[in-house]
mmCIF file of C-alpha atoms in Angstrom:
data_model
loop_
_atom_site.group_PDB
_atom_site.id
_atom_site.type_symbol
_atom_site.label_atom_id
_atom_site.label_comp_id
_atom_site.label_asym_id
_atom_site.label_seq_id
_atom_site.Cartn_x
_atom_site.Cartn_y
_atom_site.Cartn_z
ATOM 1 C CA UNK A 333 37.373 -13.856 6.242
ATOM 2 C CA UNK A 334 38.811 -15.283 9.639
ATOM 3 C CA UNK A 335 40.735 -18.732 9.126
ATOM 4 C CA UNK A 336 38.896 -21.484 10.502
ATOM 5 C CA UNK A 337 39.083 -21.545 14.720
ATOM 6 C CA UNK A 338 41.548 -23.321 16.155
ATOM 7 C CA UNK A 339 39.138 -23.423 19.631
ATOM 8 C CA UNK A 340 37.952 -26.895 19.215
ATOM 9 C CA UNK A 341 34.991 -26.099 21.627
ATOM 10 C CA UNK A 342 33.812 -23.063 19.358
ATOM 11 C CA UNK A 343 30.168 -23.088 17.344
ATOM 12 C CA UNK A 344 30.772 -22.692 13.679
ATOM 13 C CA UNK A 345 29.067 -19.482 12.963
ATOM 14 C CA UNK A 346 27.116 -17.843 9.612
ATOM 15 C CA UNK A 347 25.033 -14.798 10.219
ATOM 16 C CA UNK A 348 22.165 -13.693 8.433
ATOM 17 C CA UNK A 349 21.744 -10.089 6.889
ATOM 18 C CA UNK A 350 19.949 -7.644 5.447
ATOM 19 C CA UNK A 351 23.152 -6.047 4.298
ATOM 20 C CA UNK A 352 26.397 -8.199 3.312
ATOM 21 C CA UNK A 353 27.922 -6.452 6.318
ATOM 22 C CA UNK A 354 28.180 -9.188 9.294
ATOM 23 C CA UNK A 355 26.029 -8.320 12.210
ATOM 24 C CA UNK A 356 27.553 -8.043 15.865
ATOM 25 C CA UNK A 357 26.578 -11.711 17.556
ATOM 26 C CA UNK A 358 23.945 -11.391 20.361
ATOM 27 C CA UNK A 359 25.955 -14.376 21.993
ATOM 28 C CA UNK A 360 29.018 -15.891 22.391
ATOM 29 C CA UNK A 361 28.284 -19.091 21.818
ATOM 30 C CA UNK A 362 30.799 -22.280 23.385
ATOM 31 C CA UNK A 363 30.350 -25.854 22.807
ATOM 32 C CA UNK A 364 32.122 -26.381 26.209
ATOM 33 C CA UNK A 365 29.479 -24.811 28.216
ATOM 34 C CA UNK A 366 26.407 -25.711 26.907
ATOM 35 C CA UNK A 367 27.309 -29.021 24.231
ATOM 36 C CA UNK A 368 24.970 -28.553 20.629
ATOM 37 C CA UNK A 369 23.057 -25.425 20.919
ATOM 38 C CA UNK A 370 19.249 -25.021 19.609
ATOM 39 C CA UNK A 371 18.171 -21.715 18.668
ATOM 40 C CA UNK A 372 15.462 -19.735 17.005
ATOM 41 C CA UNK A 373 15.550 -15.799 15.913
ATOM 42 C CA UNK A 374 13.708 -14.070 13.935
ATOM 43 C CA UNK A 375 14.820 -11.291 11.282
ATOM 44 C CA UNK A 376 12.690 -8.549 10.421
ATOM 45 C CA UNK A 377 13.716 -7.049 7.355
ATOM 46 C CA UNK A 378 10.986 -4.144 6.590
ATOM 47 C CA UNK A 379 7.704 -5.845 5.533
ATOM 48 C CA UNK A 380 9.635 -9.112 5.322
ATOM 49 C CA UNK A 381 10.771 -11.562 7.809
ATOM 50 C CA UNK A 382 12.574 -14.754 8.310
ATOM 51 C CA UNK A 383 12.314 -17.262 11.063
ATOM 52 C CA UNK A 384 15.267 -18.909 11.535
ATOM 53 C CA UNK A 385 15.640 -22.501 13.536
ATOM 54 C CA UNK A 386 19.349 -23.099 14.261
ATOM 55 C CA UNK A 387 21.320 -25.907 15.386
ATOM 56 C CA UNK A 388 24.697 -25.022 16.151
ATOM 57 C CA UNK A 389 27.379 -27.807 16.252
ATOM 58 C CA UNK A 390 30.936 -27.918 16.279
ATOM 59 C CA UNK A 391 31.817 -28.615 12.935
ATOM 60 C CA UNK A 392 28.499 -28.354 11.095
ATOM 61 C CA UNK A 393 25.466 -25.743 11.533
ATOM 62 C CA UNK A 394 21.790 -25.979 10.377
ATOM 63 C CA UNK A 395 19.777 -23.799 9.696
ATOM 64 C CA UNK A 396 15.708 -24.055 9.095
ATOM 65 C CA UNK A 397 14.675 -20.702 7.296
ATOM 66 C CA UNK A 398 11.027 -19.421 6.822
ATOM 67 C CA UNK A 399 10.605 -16.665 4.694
ATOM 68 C CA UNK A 400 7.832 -14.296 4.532
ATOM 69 C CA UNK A 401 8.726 -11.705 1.447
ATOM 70 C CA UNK A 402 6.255 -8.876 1.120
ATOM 71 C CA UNK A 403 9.006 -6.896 -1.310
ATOM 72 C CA UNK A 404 11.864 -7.985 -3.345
ATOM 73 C CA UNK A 405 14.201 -8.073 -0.779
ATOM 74 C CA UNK A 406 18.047 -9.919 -0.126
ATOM 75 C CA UNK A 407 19.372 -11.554 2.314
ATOM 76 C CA UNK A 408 22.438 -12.170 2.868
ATOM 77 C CA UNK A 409 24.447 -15.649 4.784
ATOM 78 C CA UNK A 410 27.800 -14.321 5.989
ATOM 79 C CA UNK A 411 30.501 -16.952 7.230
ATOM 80 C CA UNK A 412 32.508 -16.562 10.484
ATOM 81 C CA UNK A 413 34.968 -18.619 8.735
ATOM 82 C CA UNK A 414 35.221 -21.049 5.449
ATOM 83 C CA UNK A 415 32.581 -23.202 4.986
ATOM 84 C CA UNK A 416 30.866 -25.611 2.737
ATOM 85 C CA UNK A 417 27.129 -25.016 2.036
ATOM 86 C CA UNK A 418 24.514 -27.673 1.512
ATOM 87 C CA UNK A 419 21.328 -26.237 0.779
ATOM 88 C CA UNK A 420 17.918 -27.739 0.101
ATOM 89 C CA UNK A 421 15.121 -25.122 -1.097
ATOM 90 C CA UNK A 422 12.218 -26.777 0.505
ATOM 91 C CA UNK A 423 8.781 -24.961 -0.716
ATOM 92 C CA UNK A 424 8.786 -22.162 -2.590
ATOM 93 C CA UNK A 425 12.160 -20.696 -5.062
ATOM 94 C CA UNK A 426 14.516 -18.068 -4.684
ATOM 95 C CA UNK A 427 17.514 -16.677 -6.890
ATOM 96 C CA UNK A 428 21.482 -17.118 -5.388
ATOM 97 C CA UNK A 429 24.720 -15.608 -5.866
ATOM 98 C CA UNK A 430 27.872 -14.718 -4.291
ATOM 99 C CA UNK A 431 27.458 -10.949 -3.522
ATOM 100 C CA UNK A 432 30.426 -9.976 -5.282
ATOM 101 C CA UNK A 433 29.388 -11.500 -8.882
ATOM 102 C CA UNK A 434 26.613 -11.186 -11.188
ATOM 103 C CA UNK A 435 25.584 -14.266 -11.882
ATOM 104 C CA UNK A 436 22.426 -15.794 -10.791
ATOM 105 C CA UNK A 437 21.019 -19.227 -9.337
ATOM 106 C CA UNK A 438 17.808 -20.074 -9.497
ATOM 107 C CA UNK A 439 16.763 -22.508 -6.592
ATOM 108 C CA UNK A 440 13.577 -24.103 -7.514
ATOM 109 C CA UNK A 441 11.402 -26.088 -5.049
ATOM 110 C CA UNK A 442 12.735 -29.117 -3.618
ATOM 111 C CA UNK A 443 15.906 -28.544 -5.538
ATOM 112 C CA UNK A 444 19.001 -29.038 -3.504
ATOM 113 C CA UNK A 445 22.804 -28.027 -3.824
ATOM 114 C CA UNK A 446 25.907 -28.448 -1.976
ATOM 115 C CA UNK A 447 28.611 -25.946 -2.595
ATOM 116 C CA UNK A 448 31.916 -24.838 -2.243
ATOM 117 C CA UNK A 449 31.234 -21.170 -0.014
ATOM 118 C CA UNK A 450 34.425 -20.989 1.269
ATOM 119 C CA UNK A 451 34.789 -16.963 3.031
ATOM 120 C CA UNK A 452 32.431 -15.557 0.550
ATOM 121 C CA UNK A 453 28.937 -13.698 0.983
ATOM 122 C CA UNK A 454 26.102 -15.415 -0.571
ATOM 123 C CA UNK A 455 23.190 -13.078 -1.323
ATOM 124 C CA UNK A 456 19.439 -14.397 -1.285
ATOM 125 C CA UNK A 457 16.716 -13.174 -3.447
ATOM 126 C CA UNK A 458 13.634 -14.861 -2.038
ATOM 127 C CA UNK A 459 9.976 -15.308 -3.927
ATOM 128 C CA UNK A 460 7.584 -12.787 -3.033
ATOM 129 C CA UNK A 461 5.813 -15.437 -0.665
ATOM 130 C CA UNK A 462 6.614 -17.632 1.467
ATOM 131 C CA UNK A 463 9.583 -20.261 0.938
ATOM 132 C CA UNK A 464 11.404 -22.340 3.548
ATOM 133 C CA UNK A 465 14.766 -24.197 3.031
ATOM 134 C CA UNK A 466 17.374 -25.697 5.129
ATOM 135 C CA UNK A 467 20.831 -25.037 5.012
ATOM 136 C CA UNK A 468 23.973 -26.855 6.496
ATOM 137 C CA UNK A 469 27.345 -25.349 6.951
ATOM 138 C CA UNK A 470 29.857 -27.637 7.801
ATOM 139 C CA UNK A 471 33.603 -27.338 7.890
ATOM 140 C CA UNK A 472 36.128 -27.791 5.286
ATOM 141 C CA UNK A 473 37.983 -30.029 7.957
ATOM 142 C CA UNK A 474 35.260 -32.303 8.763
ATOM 143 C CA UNK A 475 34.065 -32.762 4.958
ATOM 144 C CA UNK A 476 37.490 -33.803 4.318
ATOM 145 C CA UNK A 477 37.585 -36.457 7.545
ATOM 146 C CA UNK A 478 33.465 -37.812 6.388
ATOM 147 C CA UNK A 479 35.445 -37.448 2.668
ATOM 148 C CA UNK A 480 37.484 -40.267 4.167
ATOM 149 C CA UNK A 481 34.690 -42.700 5.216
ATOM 150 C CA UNK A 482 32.215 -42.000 2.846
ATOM 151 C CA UNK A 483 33.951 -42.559 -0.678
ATOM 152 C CA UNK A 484 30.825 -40.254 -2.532
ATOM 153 C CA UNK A 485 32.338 -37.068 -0.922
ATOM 154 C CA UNK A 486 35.899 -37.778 -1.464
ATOM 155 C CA UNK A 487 35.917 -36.323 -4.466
ATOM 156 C CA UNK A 488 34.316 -32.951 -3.741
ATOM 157 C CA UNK A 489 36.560 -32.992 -0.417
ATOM 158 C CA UNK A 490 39.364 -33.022 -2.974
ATOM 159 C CA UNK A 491 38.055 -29.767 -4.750
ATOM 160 C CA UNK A 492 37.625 -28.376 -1.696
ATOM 161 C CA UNK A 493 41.462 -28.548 -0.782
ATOM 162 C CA UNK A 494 42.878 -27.559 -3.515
#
């Protein structure tokens, strides 16, 4: 994965997949032109589709995700560049992993998680129905600098850095 931008007026960046490939970007986004950028797309994977809601920022992205799963299908969130992932599964469940690894997460409703992604892949197995959740990516960088006014995160900033 890239190392983390050194343009201070670039958009911090995940795409979202069908494959674990990263898709080319529609848009090059930049902070400078346009300050925090709002954005919706929608994904059509086969019978499936997401609706994604995105609020680009310098130093951390959301992302408001509606799923509509006909088939067991995954998705996949591919970094630009390291990041740290909190995600909250808001109505329905879905199973996580990093793509390269067996092991499995279950997410259950309301259930939320906040997560060391760093460069890697993180592969989505959504419920056959219909399950929303919201996910922020925010930079190592700035976790570290909230790390240092807000003693709770200090701690995970730490693991983070090493």
């Amino acid at each position: 994965m890239n190392l983390e931008s050194t343009d201070q007026h670039s958009v911090l960046q995940v795409f979202l997949s069908d494959t674990p490939e990263a898709p080319k970007p529609n848009a090059k986004f930049n902070l400078s032109d346009q300050g925090t950028i709002v954005h919706f797309q929608e994904h059509i994977f086969g019978d499936s589709t997401v609706k994604c809601h995105y609020l680009y920022g310098k130093n951390i992205t959301g992302c408001f995700s509606g799923c509509f799963i006909v088939n067991e299908k995954e998705i996949y969130t591919i970094p630009a560049q390291p990041i740290v992932t909190f995600h909250i599964q808001v109505s329905g469940s879905c199973v996580a992993r990093f793509a390269n690894e067996q092991e499995q997460s279950p997410f259950a409703e309301r259930q939320c998680r906040l997560f060391w992604q760093n460069g890697h892949i993180m592969a989505y197995e959504p419920a056959e129905t219909e399950s929303d959740y919201l996910d922020f990516y925010i930079r190592p960088s700035h976790l570290r600098d909230m790390a240092d006014r807000y003693p709770i995160l200090r701690k995970f900033a730490m693991d983070v850095a090493t």
